[in-house]
Amino acid sequence: MTSSFADLDAFFDRTADERLADYLELLRLPSIGAQTEHEGDVRATAEFVADHFKRIGFEHVEVAPTGGHPIVYADWLHAEGAPTVLVYAHYDVQPVDPLDLWTRPPFDPVVESGRVWARGAADDKSHVHAHIWAARAWLETRGKLPVNLKIVMEGEEESGSEHLDAWIAANRDRLQANFALISDTGFYEGNKPAITVGLRGLIYMQIDVTASKVDLHSGSFGGNVQNPANAVASIVAKLKNDDGSIAVPHFYDEWRALTPRDREEFARMPLDENSVIHEHGLHSVWGEPGFSFLERRGARPTLDVNGIWGGYQGEGSKTIIPAHAHAKVSCRLVADMDPDKTLQRVRDYVASIAPPGVDVSVVKINDGMWSLTPTDHPATQAAAACIEEVFGERPYYLREGGSIPAAATFTRELGLPVVLLGFIQPDDQAHAPNESMRLDNLHGGLRTLVRYWQKLAETAL
Ligand SMILES: [Zn+2]
């Protein structure tokens, strides 16, 4: 690094008490987006975030209505000629139940064992807080930021980001930037520094099989009609091959093959399958041959039955032929697969394997696009350099199995590359009781962010 950050680091030392108090205040706000009784709390949290950006010198600060929970927008655009970064995080949190499994109250944060314990301490208020304070460190210490920042923080991430796409589309012009930085991820197992570069997409479907208007007497009709429960089982049985690969024709046609370098990066990350088995109570790890656990999770598509039902499931016996039967089926998708094309292929295949005597349809429930940032993108490389300087280790490039809808939205609606930079430790218990955030990670994150803004100013994007 060419610049010195002594003044910025000194600012963090000097403000340690105030910073912690401010973080705890944010965590006391029960911003559970999914529950209407917390609507006022969610609103108050949006105001808290907006107010902080206003106080540290951001402009055009807005608590923007969306039809759901508001989106906080703020910008600082006085770094002439320097890159512009669109920064995304979310201020809503997951519900807390079951409450009796919490050893400390979820919205009365406790500092203990080097961690802060509270709902949202990690996901995602650690990053909301870090972005406020990293910007404040620059503005208070040097009177300016080295890059232009546009802040977008939403309150519906944990409940599906329902209004985000429309708001982004409606604000396309003012959201122009060089890239989008999403802070909602974390480090690798063992708290090893990591940058998430991949997220999987999704196509979620329901298969409906119908053969009659009402359930039929199995004595009168058995053997003379097709049984929808048998039929749905027969369809589901043909969706996958015995080795775990997916049997739908052309399913893998657009799949982007792993390069030797991709495979090296996967192999570099340590993974103990036995501890995965133990930790999650698995029978065993099983999957497609030719790929490692992490490759299957991050770089291969899936097809899974999420639920299957039909007919009588109560006590004792009921001799019927069910009128209808169903299965929920979802596919996780990776580069360069298309959700709609995949849906169409599954539909065609199901039609071709459906037994005679039933009506079969495949209905789309929802979808989402995958995201994959090239590791050699200069904004990714700059993030890696700053993480290495602060945490002392070259970060892993992680491909996650899950999805963050905002990532694909920024690419699709705004044409922006996406960098996912976050500092949460893997055992944060996000979405579960006893969520926590390591203060080391939070402080390291702050120091990384102030360096990142400078590094980007010196980078050709
Ligand atoms: Zn999150």
mmCIF file with all atom_site columns, C-alpha atoms in Angstrom, residues 73-74 84-88 148-152 167-168 174-182 410 414 416-417 419 453:
data_model
loop_
_atom_site.group_PDB
_atom_site.id
_atom_site.type_symbol
_atom_site.label_atom_id
_atom_site.label_alt_id
_atom_site.label_comp_id
_atom_site.label_asym_id
_atom_site.label_entity_id
_atom_site.label_seq_id
_atom_site.pdbx_PDB_ins_code
_atom_site.Cartn_x
_atom_site.Cartn_y
_atom_site.Cartn_z
_atom_site.occupancy
_atom_site.B_iso_or_equiv
_atom_site.pdbx_formal_charge
_atom_site.auth_seq_id
_atom_site.auth_comp_id
_atom_site.auth_asym_id
_atom_site.auth_atom_id
_atom_site.pdbx_PDB_model_num
ATOM 1  C CA . TYR A 1 73  ? -30.412 6.107  0.252   1.00 0.00 ? 73  TYR A CA 1
ATOM 2  C CA . ALA A 1 74  ? -27.472 8.486  0.865   1.00 0.00 ? 74  ALA A CA 1
ATOM 3  C CA . THR A 1 84  ? -18.166 5.494  -7.661  1.00 0.00 ? 84  THR A CA 1
ATOM 4  C CA . VAL A 1 85  ? -19.182 2.540  -5.512  1.00 0.00 ? 85  VAL A CA 1
ATOM 5  C CA . LEU A 1 86  ? -22.777 1.514  -4.894  1.00 0.00 ? 86  LEU A CA 1
ATOM 6  C CA . VAL A 1 87  ? -22.787 0.072  -1.370  1.00 0.00 ? 87  VAL A CA 1
ATOM 7  C CA . TYR A 1 88  ? -25.527 -2.357 -0.338  1.00 0.00 ? 88  TYR A CA 1
ATOM 8  C CA . ASN A 1 148 ? -17.718 8.473  -4.396  1.00 0.00 ? 148 ASN A CA 1
ATOM 9  C CA . LEU A 1 149 ? -20.197 6.417  -2.406  1.00 0.00 ? 149 LEU A CA 1
ATOM 10 C CA . LYS A 1 150 ? -23.873 5.728  -3.035  1.00 0.00 ? 150 LYS A CA 1
ATOM 11 C CA . ILE A 1 151 ? -25.457 3.916  -0.114  1.00 0.00 ? 151 ILE A CA 1
ATOM 12 C CA . VAL A 1 152 ? -28.498 1.654  -0.547  1.00 0.00 ? 152 VAL A CA 1
ATOM 13 C CA . TRP A 1 167 ? -37.042 0.611  -6.624  1.00 0.00 ? 167 TRP A CA 1
ATOM 14 C CA . ILE A 1 168 ? -33.696 0.005  -8.326  1.00 0.00 ? 168 ILE A CA 1
ATOM 15 C CA . ARG A 1 174 ? -29.013 8.044  -9.918  1.00 0.00 ? 174 ARG A CA 1
ATOM 16 C CA . LEU A 1 175 ? -27.643 4.590  -9.052  1.00 0.00 ? 175 LEU A CA 1
ATOM 17 C CA . GLN A 1 176 ? -24.997 4.570  -11.801 1.00 0.00 ? 176 GLN A CA 1
ATOM 18 C CA . ALA A 1 177 ? -21.625 3.449  -10.436 1.00 0.00 ? 177 ALA A CA 1
ATOM 19 C CA . ASN A 1 178 ? -18.470 1.544  -11.361 1.00 0.00 ? 178 ASN A CA 1
ATOM 20 C CA . PHE A 1 179 ? -19.505 -1.520 -9.400  1.00 0.00 ? 179 PHE A CA 1
ATOM 21 C CA . ALA A 1 180 ? -21.782 -2.636 -6.572  1.00 0.00 ? 180 ALA A CA 1
ATOM 22 C CA . LEU A 1 181 ? -20.331 -3.665 -3.227  1.00 0.00 ? 181 LEU A CA 1
ATOM 23 C CA . ILE A 1 182 ? -22.598 -6.007 -1.289  1.00 0.00 ? 182 ILE A CA 1
ATOM 24 C CA . PHE A 1 410 ? -27.532 -4.896 -9.614  1.00 0.00 ? 410 PHE A CA 1
ATOM 25 C CA . LEU A 1 414 ? -27.773 -1.537 -13.639 1.00 0.00 ? 414 LEU A CA 1
ATOM 26 C CA . LEU A 1 416 ? -22.832 -3.485 -12.617 1.00 0.00 ? 416 LEU A CA 1
ATOM 27 C CA . PRO A 1 417 ? -20.232 -6.047 -11.629 1.00 0.00 ? 417 PRO A CA 1
ATOM 28 C CA . VAL A 1 419 ? -18.133 -7.569 -5.266  1.00 0.00 ? 419 VAL A CA 1
ATOM 29 C CA . TRP A 1 453 ? -11.755 3.173  -0.478  1.00 0.00 ? 453 TRP A CA 1
#
